PDB file of C-alpha atoms in Angstrom:
ATOM      1  CA  MET A   1      57.201 -31.231 -57.291  1.00  0.00           C
ATOM      2  CA  ILE A   2      56.233 -27.667 -57.998  1.00  0.00           C
ATOM      3  CA  ALA A   3      52.542 -27.420 -58.765  1.00  0.00           C
ATOM      4  CA  PRO A   4      49.545 -25.116 -58.896  1.00  0.00           C
ATOM      5  CA  ALA A   5      47.945 -24.916 -55.452  1.00  0.00           C
ATOM      6  CA  SER A   6      44.178 -24.887 -55.607  1.00  0.00           C
ATOM      7  CA  GLN A   7      44.056 -27.061 -52.461  1.00  0.00           C
ATOM      8  CA  PRO A   8      46.144 -26.786 -49.279  1.00  0.00           C
ATOM      9  CA  SER A   9      49.505 -28.261 -50.216  1.00  0.00           C
ATOM     10  CA  GLN A  10      50.532 -31.262 -48.166  1.00  0.00           C
ATOM     11  CA  PRO A  11      54.096 -31.534 -46.906  1.00  0.00           C
ATOM     12  CA  GLU A  12      56.368 -33.466 -49.207  1.00  0.00           C
ATOM     13  CA  ASP A  13      60.115 -33.695 -49.736  1.00  0.00           C
ATOM     14  CA  GLN A  14      61.267 -30.315 -48.476  1.00  0.00           C
ATOM     15  CA  GLY A  15      64.224 -30.136 -50.825  1.00  0.00           C
ATOM     16  CA  GLN A  16      65.918 -27.062 -49.397  1.00  0.00           C
ATOM     17  CA  PRO A  17      67.646 -26.826 -47.014  1.00  0.00           C
ATOM     18  CA  GLU A  18      68.438 -30.509 -47.426  1.00  0.00           C
ATOM     19  CA  ASP A  19      69.833 -31.146 -43.937  1.00  0.00           C
ATOM     20  CA  GLN A  20      66.534 -30.825 -42.041  1.00  0.00           C
ATOM     21  CA  GLY A  21      63.731 -33.367 -42.149  1.00  0.00           C
ATOM     22  CA  GLN A  22      60.171 -32.188 -41.607  1.00  0.00           C
ATOM     23  CA  ALA A  23      57.169 -33.564 -39.741  1.00  0.00           C
ATOM     24  CA  ASP A  24      54.343 -35.145 -41.703  1.00  0.00           C
ATOM     25  CA  GLU A  25      51.647 -32.790 -40.420  1.00  0.00           C
ATOM     26  CA  PRO A  26      51.290 -29.097 -41.294  1.00  0.00           C
ATOM     27  CA  ALA A  27      51.489 -26.570 -38.482  1.00  0.00           C
ATOM     28  CA  LEU A  28      49.291 -24.100 -40.381  1.00  0.00           C
ATOM     29  CA  VAL A  29      46.665 -24.687 -43.048  1.00  0.00           C
ATOM     30  CA  ILE A  30      45.063 -21.858 -45.026  1.00  0.00           C
ATOM     31  CA  ASP A  31      42.105 -23.147 -47.026  1.00  0.00           C
ATOM     32  CA  GLY A  32      40.007 -21.173 -49.521  1.00  0.00           C
ATOM     33  CA  VAL A  33      40.577 -17.782 -47.894  1.00  0.00           C
ATOM     34  CA  VAL A  34      38.841 -14.781 -49.434  1.00  0.00           C
ATOM     35  CA  ALA A  35      39.594 -11.470 -47.724  1.00  0.00           C
ATOM     36  CA  GLY A  36      40.116  -7.783 -48.382  1.00  0.00           C
ATOM     37  CA  TYR A  37      39.355  -4.242 -47.338  1.00  0.00           C
ATOM     38  CA  GLY A  38      36.370  -1.957 -47.806  1.00  0.00           C
ATOM     39  CA  GLY A  39      34.317  -4.478 -49.722  1.00  0.00           C
ATOM     40  CA  GLY A  40      37.090  -5.359 -52.206  1.00  0.00           C
ATOM     41  CA  ASP A  41      38.747  -8.771 -52.154  1.00  0.00           C
ATOM     42  CA  VAL A  42      42.548  -8.845 -52.077  1.00  0.00           C
ATOM     43  CA  LEU A  43      42.839 -12.578 -51.456  1.00  0.00           C
ATOM     44  CA  ARG A  44      40.824 -14.888 -53.699  1.00  0.00           C
ATOM     45  CA  ASP A  45      40.605 -18.556 -52.723  1.00  0.00           C
ATOM     46  CA  VAL A  46      44.078 -18.684 -51.169  1.00  0.00           C
ATOM     47  CA  SER A  47      45.117 -22.159 -50.016  1.00  0.00           C
ATOM     48  CA  PHE A  48      48.469 -23.472 -48.831  1.00  0.00           C
ATOM     49  CA  ALA A  49      50.017 -25.305 -45.877  1.00  0.00           C
ATOM     50  CA  VAL A  50      53.048 -24.569 -43.716  1.00  0.00           C
ATOM     51  CA  PRO A  51      54.764 -27.801 -42.643  1.00  0.00           C
ATOM     52  CA  GLU A  52      55.589 -28.229 -38.977  1.00  0.00           C
ATOM     53  CA  GLY A  53      59.210 -27.293 -38.302  1.00  0.00           C
ATOM     54  CA  SER A  54      59.754 -25.660 -41.686  1.00  0.00           C
ATOM     55  CA  ILE A  55      60.690 -22.269 -43.021  1.00  0.00           C
ATOM     56  CA  THR A  56      58.072 -21.448 -45.657  1.00  0.00           C
ATOM     57  CA  CYS A  57      58.625 -18.388 -47.835  1.00  0.00           C
ATOM     58  CA  VAL A  58      55.842 -16.524 -49.657  1.00  0.00           C
ATOM     59  CA  VAL A  59      57.020 -14.483 -52.634  1.00  0.00           C
ATOM     60  CA  GLY A  60      55.366 -12.470 -55.373  1.00  0.00           C
ATOM     61  CA  PRO A  61      55.163  -8.967 -56.819  1.00  0.00           C
ATOM     62  CA  ASN A  62      53.881  -5.951 -54.922  1.00  0.00           C
ATOM     63  CA  GLY A  63      50.113  -6.136 -54.506  1.00  0.00           C
ATOM     64  CA  ALA A  64      50.038  -9.933 -54.641  1.00  0.00           C
ATOM     65  CA  GLY A  65      48.425 -10.125 -51.194  1.00  0.00           C
ATOM     66  CA  LYS A  66      51.393 -11.439 -49.196  1.00  0.00           C
ATOM     67  CA  SER A  67      51.056  -9.099 -46.221  1.00  0.00           C
ATOM     68  CA  THR A  68      47.272  -9.503 -46.268  1.00  0.00           C
ATOM     69  CA  VAL A  69      47.801 -13.226 -45.690  1.00  0.00           C
ATOM     70  CA  MET A  70      49.833 -12.347 -42.595  1.00  0.00           C
ATOM     71  CA  ARG A  71      47.066 -10.086 -41.296  1.00  0.00           C
ATOM     72  CA  VAL A  72      44.504 -12.864 -41.718  1.00  0.00           C
ATOM     73  CA  ILE A  73      46.666 -15.386 -39.844  1.00  0.00           C
ATOM     74  CA  SER A  74      47.349 -13.017 -36.943  1.00  0.00           C
ATOM     75  CA  GLY A  75      43.678 -12.049 -36.606  1.00  0.00           C
ATOM     76  CA  LEU A  76      44.054  -8.442 -37.701  1.00  0.00           C
ATOM     77  CA  LEU A  77      41.806  -9.106 -40.708  1.00  0.00           C
ATOM     78  CA  ARG A  78      38.868 -11.506 -40.702  1.00  0.00           C
ATOM     79  CA  PRO A  79      38.382 -13.363 -43.995  1.00  0.00           C
ATOM     80  CA  ARG A  80      35.040 -13.288 -45.769  1.00  0.00           C
ATOM     81  CA  LEU A  81      35.351 -16.977 -46.669  1.00  0.00           C
ATOM     82  CA  GLY A  82      37.695 -19.827 -45.878  1.00  0.00           C
ATOM     83  CA  SER A  83      39.494 -21.201 -42.857  1.00  0.00           C
ATOM     84  CA  VAL A  84      42.849 -20.918 -41.107  1.00  0.00           C
ATOM     85  CA  THR A  85      43.909 -23.623 -38.648  1.00  0.00           C
ATOM     86  CA  LEU A  86      46.941 -23.951 -36.377  1.00  0.00           C
ATOM     87  CA  ARG A  87      47.657 -27.573 -35.523  1.00  0.00           C
ATOM     88  CA  GLY A  88      44.018 -28.297 -36.292  1.00  0.00           C
ATOM     89  CA  GLU A  89      42.556 -25.484 -34.187  1.00  0.00           C
ATOM     90  CA  LYS A  90      40.608 -22.728 -35.955  1.00  0.00           C
ATOM     91  CA  LEU A  91      42.068 -19.215 -35.900  1.00  0.00           C
ATOM     92  CA  VAL A  92      39.328 -17.382 -37.802  1.00  0.00           C
ATOM     93  CA  GLY A  93      37.077 -15.539 -35.365  1.00  0.00           C
ATOM     94  CA  LYS A  94      39.692 -15.321 -32.639  1.00  0.00           C
ATOM     95  CA  SER A  95      41.146 -11.972 -31.552  1.00  0.00           C
ATOM     96  CA  PRO A  96      44.828 -11.113 -32.180  1.00  0.00           C
ATOM     97  CA  ARG A  97      45.462 -11.553 -28.441  1.00  0.00           C
ATOM     98  CA  GLN A  98      43.886 -15.023 -28.430  1.00  0.00           C
ATOM     99  CA  ILE A  99      45.949 -16.012 -31.464  1.00  0.00           C
ATOM    100  CA  LEU A 100      49.069 -14.679 -29.778  1.00  0.00           C
ATOM    101  CA  LYS A 101      48.302 -16.826 -26.731  1.00  0.00           C
ATOM    102  CA  MET A 102      48.047 -19.831 -29.050  1.00  0.00           C
ATOM    103  CA  GLY A 103      51.657 -19.262 -30.040  1.00  0.00           C
ATOM    104  CA  VAL A 104      51.488 -17.187 -33.241  1.00  0.00           C
ATOM    105  CA  VAL A 105      53.907 -14.260 -33.010  1.00  0.00           C
ATOM    106  CA  GLN A 106      54.431 -11.723 -35.793  1.00  0.00           C
ATOM    107  CA  VAL A 107      57.449  -9.517 -36.449  1.00  0.00           C
ATOM    108  CA  PRO A 108      55.943  -6.725 -38.569  1.00  0.00           C
ATOM    109  CA  GLN A 109      57.461  -5.126 -41.624  1.00  0.00           C
ATOM    110  CA  ASN A 110      58.016  -1.790 -39.876  1.00  0.00           C
ATOM    111  CA  HIS A 111      60.270  -1.648 -36.830  1.00  0.00           C
ATOM    112  CA  SER A 112      58.226  -2.065 -33.664  1.00  0.00           C
ATOM    113  CA  LEU A 113      60.649  -1.549 -30.766  1.00  0.00           C
ATOM    114  CA  PHE A 114      60.088   1.147 -28.164  1.00  0.00           C
ATOM    115  CA  LYS A 115      63.051   3.302 -29.109  1.00  0.00           C
ATOM    116  CA  ASP A 116      63.364   5.197 -25.819  1.00  0.00           C
ATOM    117  CA  MET A 117      63.508   1.954 -23.853  1.00  0.00           C
ATOM    118  CA  THR A 118      66.561  -0.258 -23.526  1.00  0.00           C
ATOM    119  CA  VAL A 119      66.967  -3.482 -25.434  1.00  0.00           C
ATOM    120  CA  ALA A 120      66.532  -5.405 -22.168  1.00  0.00           C
ATOM    121  CA  GLU A 121      63.262  -3.600 -21.448  1.00  0.00           C
ATOM    122  CA  ASN A 122      61.997  -4.361 -24.953  1.00  0.00           C
ATOM    123  CA  ILE A 123      62.891  -8.035 -24.570  1.00  0.00           C
ATOM    124  CA  ASP A 124      61.163  -8.161 -21.200  1.00  0.00           C
ATOM    125  CA  LEU A 125      57.992  -6.746 -22.757  1.00  0.00           C
ATOM    126  CA  GLY A 126      57.930  -9.697 -25.132  1.00  0.00           C
ATOM    127  CA  GLY A 127      56.838 -11.836 -22.196  1.00  0.00           C
ATOM    128  CA  TYR A 128      53.996  -9.609 -21.072  1.00  0.00           C
ATOM    129  CA  LEU A 129      51.455 -12.428 -21.369  1.00  0.00           C
ATOM    130  CA  ILE A 130      53.460 -14.597 -18.965  1.00  0.00           C
ATOM    131  CA  SER A 131      52.316 -14.148 -15.364  1.00  0.00           C
ATOM    132  CA  ASP A 132      55.124 -16.117 -13.725  1.00  0.00           C
ATOM    133  CA  ARG A 133      58.215 -13.939 -13.320  1.00  0.00           C
ATOM    134  CA  ALA A 134      60.522 -16.936 -12.992  1.00  0.00           C
ATOM    135  CA  THR A 135      59.373 -18.129 -16.401  1.00  0.00           C
ATOM    136  CA  VAL A 136      60.031 -14.688 -17.880  1.00  0.00           C
ATOM    137  CA  THR A 137      63.551 -14.682 -16.449  1.00  0.00           C
ATOM    138  CA  SER A 138      64.184 -18.165 -17.794  1.00  0.00           C
ATOM    139  CA  ARG A 139      62.958 -17.151 -21.252  1.00  0.00           C
ATOM    140  CA  ILE A 140      65.184 -14.056 -21.242  1.00  0.00           C
ATOM    141  CA  ASP A 141      68.199 -16.228 -20.439  1.00  0.00           C
ATOM    142  CA  ALA A 142      67.259 -18.626 -23.248  1.00  0.00           C
ATOM    143  CA  VAL A 143      66.833 -15.769 -25.732  1.00  0.00           C
ATOM    144  CA  TYR A 144      70.213 -14.313 -24.807  1.00  0.00           C
ATOM    145  CA  ASP A 145      71.811 -17.744 -25.210  1.00  0.00           C
ATOM    146  CA  LEU A 146      70.334 -17.959 -28.703  1.00  0.00           C
ATOM    147  CA  PHE A 147      71.235 -14.368 -29.630  1.00  0.00           C
ATOM    148  CA  PRO A 148      74.344 -13.441 -27.610  1.00  0.00           C
ATOM    149  CA  GLN A 149      74.838 -10.276 -29.640  1.00  0.00           C
ATOM    150  CA  VAL A 150      71.469  -9.029 -28.398  1.00  0.00           C
ATOM    151  CA  LYS A 151      72.596  -9.617 -24.810  1.00  0.00           C
ATOM    152  CA  GLY A 152      75.565  -7.357 -25.544  1.00  0.00           C
ATOM    153  CA  TRP A 153      73.171  -4.537 -26.452  1.00  0.00           C
ATOM    154  CA  ALA A 154      70.951  -5.052 -23.394  1.00  0.00           C
ATOM    155  CA  GLY A 155      71.694  -1.715 -21.760  1.00  0.00           C
ATOM    156  CA  MET A 156      71.515   0.337 -24.962  1.00  0.00           C
ATOM    157  CA  LYS A 157      68.505   2.353 -26.067  1.00  0.00           C
ATOM    158  CA  ALA A 158      66.724   0.486 -28.846  1.00  0.00           C
ATOM    159  CA  GLY A 159      66.599   3.649 -30.943  1.00  0.00           C
ATOM    160  CA  SER A 160      70.404   3.827 -30.987  1.00  0.00           C
ATOM    161  CA  LEU A 161      70.697   0.527 -32.861  1.00  0.00           C
ATOM    162  CA  SER A 162      70.985   0.113 -36.617  1.00  0.00           C
ATOM    163  CA  GLY A 163      68.061  -1.242 -38.619  1.00  0.00           C
ATOM    164  CA  GLY A 164      69.577  -4.717 -38.747  1.00  0.00           C
ATOM    165  CA  GLN A 165      70.325  -4.723 -35.031  1.00  0.00           C
ATOM    166  CA  GLN A 166      66.756  -3.669 -34.255  1.00  0.00           C
ATOM    167  CA  ARG A 167      65.480  -6.525 -36.395  1.00  0.00           C
ATOM    168  CA  LEU A 168      67.509  -9.031 -34.396  1.00  0.00           C
ATOM    169  CA  VAL A 169      66.112  -7.607 -31.155  1.00  0.00           C
ATOM    170  CA  GLU A 170      62.598  -7.973 -32.594  1.00  0.00           C
ATOM    171  CA  PHE A 171      63.357 -11.627 -33.385  1.00  0.00           C
ATOM    172  CA  ALA A 172      64.602 -12.161 -29.833  1.00  0.00           C
ATOM    173  CA  ARG A 173      61.526 -10.470 -28.371  1.00  0.00           C
ATOM    174  CA  ALA A 174      59.255 -12.672 -30.504  1.00  0.00           C
ATOM    175  CA  LEU A 175      60.788 -15.790 -28.946  1.00  0.00           C
ATOM    176  CA  MET A 176      59.865 -14.726 -25.408  1.00  0.00           C
ATOM    177  CA  LEU A 177      56.469 -16.435 -25.806  1.00  0.00           C
ATOM    178  CA  ASP A 178      58.075 -19.682 -27.042  1.00  0.00           C
ATOM    179  CA  PRO A 179      55.990 -19.467 -30.233  1.00  0.00           C
ATOM    180  CA  VAL A 180      54.612 -22.318 -32.297  1.00  0.00           C
ATOM    181  CA  LEU A 181      54.646 -20.148 -35.431  1.00  0.00           C
ATOM    182  CA  VAL A 182      56.691 -17.023 -36.157  1.00  0.00           C
ATOM    183  CA  LEU A 183      55.421 -14.703 -38.896  1.00  0.00           C
ATOM    184  CA  LEU A 184      58.166 -12.576 -40.472  1.00  0.00           C
ATOM    185  CA  ASP A 185      56.805  -9.837 -42.746  1.00  0.00           C
ATOM    186  CA  GLU A 186      59.519  -8.471 -45.065  1.00  0.00           C
ATOM    187  CA  PRO A 187      62.370  -8.723 -42.513  1.00  0.00           C
ATOM    188  CA  SER A 188      64.956  -7.602 -45.093  1.00  0.00           C
ATOM    189  CA  MET A 189      63.190  -4.307 -45.833  1.00  0.00           C
ATOM    190  CA  GLY A 190      65.759  -1.496 -46.009  1.00  0.00           C
ATOM    191  CA  LEU A 191      68.732  -3.670 -45.047  1.00  0.00           C
ATOM    192  CA  SER A 192      72.068  -3.930 -46.840  1.00  0.00           C
ATOM    193  CA  PRO A 193      73.061  -7.328 -48.294  1.00  0.00           C
ATOM    194  CA  MET A 194      75.580  -7.918 -45.501  1.00  0.00           C
ATOM    195  CA  VAL A 195      73.052  -7.147 -42.771  1.00  0.00           C
ATOM    196  CA  LEU A 196      70.449  -9.203 -44.617  1.00  0.00           C
ATOM    197  CA  ARG A 197      72.654 -12.277 -44.282  1.00  0.00           C
ATOM    198  CA  SER A 198      72.853 -11.896 -40.512  1.00  0.00           C
ATOM    199  CA  VAL A 199      69.070 -11.388 -40.233  1.00  0.00           C
ATOM    200  CA  PHE A 200      68.347 -14.478 -42.330  1.00  0.00           C
ATOM    201  CA  ALA A 201      70.884 -16.448 -40.287  1.00  0.00           C
ATOM    202  CA  ALA A 202      68.937 -15.428 -37.187  1.00  0.00           C
ATOM    203  CA  ALA A 203      65.669 -16.576 -38.794  1.00  0.00           C
ATOM    204  CA  LYS A 204      67.289 -19.923 -39.553  1.00  0.00           C
ATOM    205  CA  GLN A 205      68.485 -20.131 -35.949  1.00  0.00           C
ATOM    206  CA  MET A 206      64.944 -19.558 -34.666  1.00  0.00           C
ATOM    207  CA  ASN A 207      63.769 -22.411 -36.872  1.00  0.00           C
ATOM    208  CA  THR A 208      66.601 -24.674 -35.728  1.00  0.00           C
ATOM    209  CA  ASN A 209      65.590 -23.874 -32.169  1.00  0.00           C
ATOM    210  CA  GLY A 210      62.103 -25.275 -32.823  1.00  0.00           C
ATOM    211  CA  ALA A 211      59.919 -22.521 -34.273  1.00  0.00           C
ATOM    212  CA  THR A 212      57.999 -22.985 -37.512  1.00  0.00           C
ATOM    213  CA  VAL A 213      58.595 -19.861 -39.619  1.00  0.00           C
ATOM    214  CA  LEU A 214      56.362 -18.288 -42.252  1.00  0.00           C
ATOM    215  CA  LEU A 215      58.335 -15.648 -44.121  1.00  0.00           C
ATOM    216  CA  VAL A 216      56.994 -13.052 -46.531  1.00  0.00           C
ATOM    217  CA  GLU A 217      59.931 -11.666 -48.455  1.00  0.00           C
ATOM    218  CA  GLN A 218      60.345  -9.161 -51.275  1.00  0.00           C
ATOM    219  CA  ASN A 219      63.892 -10.411 -51.844  1.00  0.00           C
ATOM    220  CA  ALA A 220      62.581 -13.590 -53.429  1.00  0.00           C
ATOM    221  CA  ARG A 221      65.931 -15.156 -54.253  1.00  0.00           C
ATOM    222  CA  ALA A 222      67.313 -14.795 -50.724  1.00  0.00           C
ATOM    223  CA  GLY A 223      64.058 -15.923 -49.116  1.00  0.00           C
ATOM    224  CA  LEU A 224      63.705 -19.030 -51.266  1.00  0.00           C
ATOM    225  CA  LYS A 225      67.334 -20.019 -50.699  1.00  0.00           C
ATOM    226  CA  LEU A 226      66.602 -19.984 -46.976  1.00  0.00           C
ATOM    227  CA  ALA A 227      63.264 -21.799 -47.187  1.00  0.00           C
ATOM    228  CA  HIS A 228      62.234 -25.440 -47.155  1.00  0.00           C
ATOM    229  CA  ARG A 229      58.984 -24.525 -48.927  1.00  0.00           C
ATOM    230  CA  GLY A 230      58.075 -21.778 -51.384  1.00  0.00           C
ATOM    231  CA  VAL A 231      54.694 -20.254 -52.191  1.00  0.00           C
ATOM    232  CA  VAL A 232      54.294 -17.918 -55.169  1.00  0.00           C
ATOM    233  CA  MET A 233      51.406 -15.454 -55.041  1.00  0.00           C
ATOM    234  CA  GLU A 234      50.096 -13.284 -57.852  1.00  0.00           C
ATOM    235  CA  ASN A 235      47.007 -11.051 -57.926  1.00  0.00           C
ATOM    236  CA  GLY A 236      45.656 -12.409 -54.659  1.00  0.00           C
ATOM    237  CA  THR A 237      45.955 -16.089 -55.572  1.00  0.00           C
ATOM    238  CA  VAL A 238      48.482 -18.856 -55.020  1.00  0.00           C
ATOM    239  CA  ARG A 239      50.086 -19.530 -58.355  1.00  0.00           C
ATOM    240  CA  LEU A 240      52.618 -22.220 -57.455  1.00  0.00           C
ATOM    241  CA  THR A 241      53.978 -24.144 -54.487  1.00  0.00           C
ATOM    242  CA  GLY A 242      56.984 -26.388 -54.113  1.00  0.00           C
ATOM    243  CA  SER A 243      60.235 -26.797 -52.259  1.00  0.00           C
ATOM    244  CA  GLY A 244      62.325 -23.657 -51.961  1.00  0.00           C
ATOM    245  CA  ARG A 245      64.759 -25.019 -54.541  1.00  0.00           C
ATOM    246  CA  GLU A 246      62.018 -26.013 -56.985  1.00  0.00           C
ATOM    247  CA  VAL A 247      60.469 -22.550 -56.893  1.00  0.00           C
ATOM    248  CA  LEU A 248      63.865 -20.866 -57.097  1.00  0.00           C
ATOM    249  CA  GLU A 249      64.868 -22.889 -60.151  1.00  0.00           C
ATOM    250  CA  HIS A 250      61.519 -22.858 -61.958  1.00  0.00           C
ATOM    251  CA  PRO A 251      62.183 -21.092 -65.299  1.00  0.00           C
ATOM    252  CA  GLU A 252      58.917 -19.178 -65.468  1.00  0.00           C
ATOM    253  CA  ILE A 253      59.148 -17.939 -61.895  1.00  0.00           C
ATOM    254  CA  GLY A 254      62.793 -17.069 -62.424  1.00  0.00           C
ATOM    255  CA  GLU A 255      61.950 -14.853 -65.378  1.00  0.00           C
ATOM    256  CA  LEU A 256      59.019 -13.182 -63.644  1.00  0.00           C
ATOM    257  CA  TYR A 257      60.416 -12.570 -60.161  1.00  0.00           C
ATOM    258  CA  LEU A 258      64.112 -13.386 -60.009  1.00  0.00           C
ATOM    259  CA  GLY A 259      65.628 -11.854 -63.130  1.00  0.00           C
ATOM    260  CA  GLY A 260      66.257 -15.283 -64.639  1.00  0.00           C
ATOM    261  CA  ALA A 261      66.101 -18.757 -63.136  1.00  0.00           C
ATOM    262  CA  ALA A 262      68.741 -19.605 -60.561  1.00  0.00           C
ATOM    263  CA  LYS A 263      71.223 -22.295 -61.518  1.00  0.00           C
ATOM    264  CA  ARG A 264      71.574 -25.434 -59.421  1.00  0.00           C
ATOM    265  CA  GLN A 265      74.712 -25.222 -57.298  1.00  0.00           C
TER     266      GLN A 265
END
């Protein structure tokens, strides 16, 4: 059921998509996080959980604190209070590199490819923490199997690709470290609806392939349709949590963020 989230939400019936069961334990737990910049708090007692094997989508208006949550998880911003744990291991106090080694990979909102390098070179860089070259080669093959269209662009300069194509390459690069958790910060930013569908299909494919995905998305309707779990943030707090369908169909949330509640299909 959809409910206020003053405590980390425990996994329950995921609801949407309905064809994928979830593990009982959360991959990520954010508990009582208070954080901000320059002495001002952006996040105020933020608590929610990301179930293992799920796609969890965080939605809310601009300024709600969604991207700040991502910075806290990835170690770019240390919270003033609260804890963040990945499979029971504390993340707070660890450096971004240490968190990356633990299997948390972020695809940032702004495009991050080296545009003068080829797609293949960018993919290869995704495995820079891996010392064994044979493992890198094996991961590249696996990534190309998952995203064959990216393999077709391998020899092209990354800067010659469209925004949607670059996003897919960024997804592929993120998988080079075989991540436990993939953080996607506004992946639809600046994309047309048609391209958006292909990017979200790729995010779903990453999840099907074994990665837990935490998605921050301005396009709330599209993100919640994709997600097993939804988290609604407002003014630096978690207002509601529930399955993706429950959040999508909640009348109040529909009026505030979706231009009217979505109808059950």
